[in-house]
Short mmCIF file of C-alpha atoms in Angstrom, two decimals:
data_model
loop_
_atom_site.label_atom_id
_atom_site.label_comp_id
_atom_site.label_asym_id
_atom_site.label_seq_id
_atom_site.Cartn_x
_atom_site.Cartn_y
_atom_site.Cartn_z
CA MET A 1 -16.90 13.57 11.43
CA GLU A 2 -15.90 10.81 9.05
CA ASN A 3 -12.23 9.89 8.91
CA LEU A 4 -10.39 10.39 5.65
CA LEU A 5 -8.43 7.54 4.15
CA THR A 6 -4.96 7.38 5.57
CA PRO A 7 -2.02 7.91 3.22
CA ALA A 8 -1.14 4.24 3.64
CA ALA A 9 -4.66 3.19 2.61
CA VAL A 10 -4.54 5.48 -0.42
CA ARG A 11 -1.13 4.07 -1.36
CA GLN A 12 -2.42 0.49 -1.03
CA ILE A 13 -5.46 1.22 -3.18
CA ALA A 14 -3.31 2.90 -5.83
CA GLN A 15 -0.90 -0.04 -5.84
CA GLU A 16 -3.73 -2.55 -6.23
CA VAL A 17 -5.24 -0.54 -9.10
CA PHE A 18 -1.84 -0.23 -10.76
CA ARG A 19 -1.17 -3.96 -10.31
CA GLU A 20 -4.50 -4.78 -11.99
CA GLN A 21 -3.81 -2.34 -14.84
CA ARG A 22 -0.34 -3.83 -15.30
CA GLN A 23 -1.76 -7.36 -15.47
CA ASP A 24 -4.34 -6.20 -18.03
CA LEU A 25 -1.57 -4.58 -20.09
CA LEU A 26 0.58 -7.73 -19.97
CA LYS A 27 -2.36 -9.90 -21.03
CA SER A 28 -3.15 -7.48 -23.85
CA LEU A 29 0.48 -7.53 -25.04
CA GLU A 30 0.55 -11.30 -24.90
CA ARG A 31 -2.62 -11.54 -27.02
CA GLN A 32 -1.30 -8.92 -29.43
CA PHE A 33 2.13 -10.45 -29.94
CA ARG A 34 1.38 -14.17 -29.56
CA PRO A 35 1.01 -14.65 -33.37
CA LEU A 36 4.54 -13.25 -33.74
CA TRP A 37 6.07 -16.02 -31.66
CA ALA A 38 5.42 -18.61 -34.38
CA PRO A 39 8.12 -18.84 -37.04
CA GLN A 40 7.42 -16.47 -39.92
CA PRO A 41 8.82 -16.44 -43.46
CA MET A 42 10.80 -13.32 -42.64
CA TRP A 43 11.72 -14.25 -39.09
CA PRO A 44 14.62 -11.80 -38.50
CA GLU A 45 12.53 -8.82 -39.66
CA TRP A 46 9.62 -9.95 -37.49
CA VAL A 47 11.90 -10.35 -34.52
CA GLU A 48 13.38 -6.91 -35.01
CA THR A 49 9.98 -5.31 -35.51
CA THR A 50 8.57 -7.08 -32.48
CA LEU A 51 11.50 -6.08 -30.33
CA ARG A 52 11.21 -2.44 -31.41
CA GLU A 53 7.49 -2.49 -30.62
CA LEU A 54 8.05 -4.15 -27.25
CA ILE A 55 10.78 -1.66 -26.38
CA ALA A 56 8.45 1.22 -27.30
CA VAL A 57 5.70 -0.29 -25.15
CA GLN A 58 8.16 -0.77 -22.29
CA GLU A 59 9.34 2.86 -22.55
CA ARG A 60 5.73 4.12 -22.53
CA THR A 61 4.97 1.85 -19.58
CA GLU A 62 7.98 3.13 -17.64
CA GLN A 63 6.96 6.71 -18.37
CA HIS A 64 3.43 5.92 -17.24
CA ILE A 65 4.80 4.35 -14.04
CA GLU A 66 6.80 7.53 -13.35
CA GLU A 67 3.72 9.67 -13.95
CA LEU A 68 1.64 7.45 -11.66
CA THR A 69 4.32 7.57 -8.98
CA GLU A 70 4.39 11.37 -9.11
CA ALA A 71 0.59 11.50 -9.06
CA GLN A 72 0.58 9.12 -6.08
CA LYS A 73 3.04 11.37 -4.21
CA ARG A 74 0.87 14.42 -4.93
CA THR A 75 -2.23 12.50 -3.81
CA GLU A 76 -0.57 11.40 -0.58
CA ALA A 77 0.53 14.97 0.13
CA ARG A 78 -3.00 16.22 -0.52
CA VAL A 79 -4.48 13.51 1.73
CA GLU A 80 -2.14 14.61 4.51
CA GLU A 81 -3.16 18.25 3.97
CA LEU A 82 -6.82 17.28 4.11
CA ALA A 83 -6.27 15.21 7.25
CA GLU A 84 -4.63 18.22 8.92
CA ALA A 85 -7.48 20.46 7.77
CA GLN A 86 -9.96 17.94 9.16
CA LYS A 87 -8.19 17.99 12.53
CA ARG A 88 -8.24 21.80 12.57
CA THR A 89 -11.93 21.78 11.64
CA GLU A 90 -12.75 19.29 14.37
CA ALA A 91 -10.84 21.38 16.91
CA ARG A 92 -12.70 24.51 15.77
CA VAL A 93 -16.04 22.68 16.04
CA GLU A 94 -15.15 21.73 19.61
CA GLU A 95 -14.22 25.34 20.40
CA LEU A 96 -17.49 26.60 18.93
CA THR A 97 -19.48 23.94 20.78
CA GLU A 98 -17.88 24.99 24.08
CA ALA A 99 -18.51 28.67 23.27
CA GLN A 100 -22.14 27.86 22.48
CA LYS A 101 -22.53 26.05 25.82
CA ARG A 102 -21.02 29.01 27.69
CA ALA A 103 -23.29 31.42 25.83
CA GLU A 104 -26.35 29.31 26.64
CA GLU A 105 -25.34 29.19 30.31
CA ARG A 106 -24.95 33.00 30.37
CA LEU A 107 -28.30 33.39 28.65
CA THR A 108 -29.91 31.13 31.24
CA ARG A 109 -28.33 33.13 34.08
CA LEU A 110 -29.52 36.39 32.49
CA GLU A 111 -33.04 35.00 32.11
CA ILE A 112 -33.04 33.96 35.77
CA THR A 113 -31.75 37.39 36.78
CA VAL A 114 -34.39 39.15 34.67
CA GLN A 115 -37.23 37.13 36.15
#
């Protein structure tokens, strides 16, 4: 049977995906707010507005990080459950294979006895 991804592999993949998404978000924010860095006629209002917007983005990002962390924990737990189920399935397959071999041997002995 194929091996499932280990919890560590899943965690690494999730971290890489999150890192890429974070970089994309930072680049997007930089493009979005770059025009605001230049002095504006109403600089204090622009600064305040920009700061409020950045704080809101930061709060949403932190909330998203928390949600992703919780989702990652649930995913890791599910991966562990699936790995355990896979082990139980493999053990059961071995048991059934052995039982099949014993049954075939008995059948062969019965056929020999009948002949």
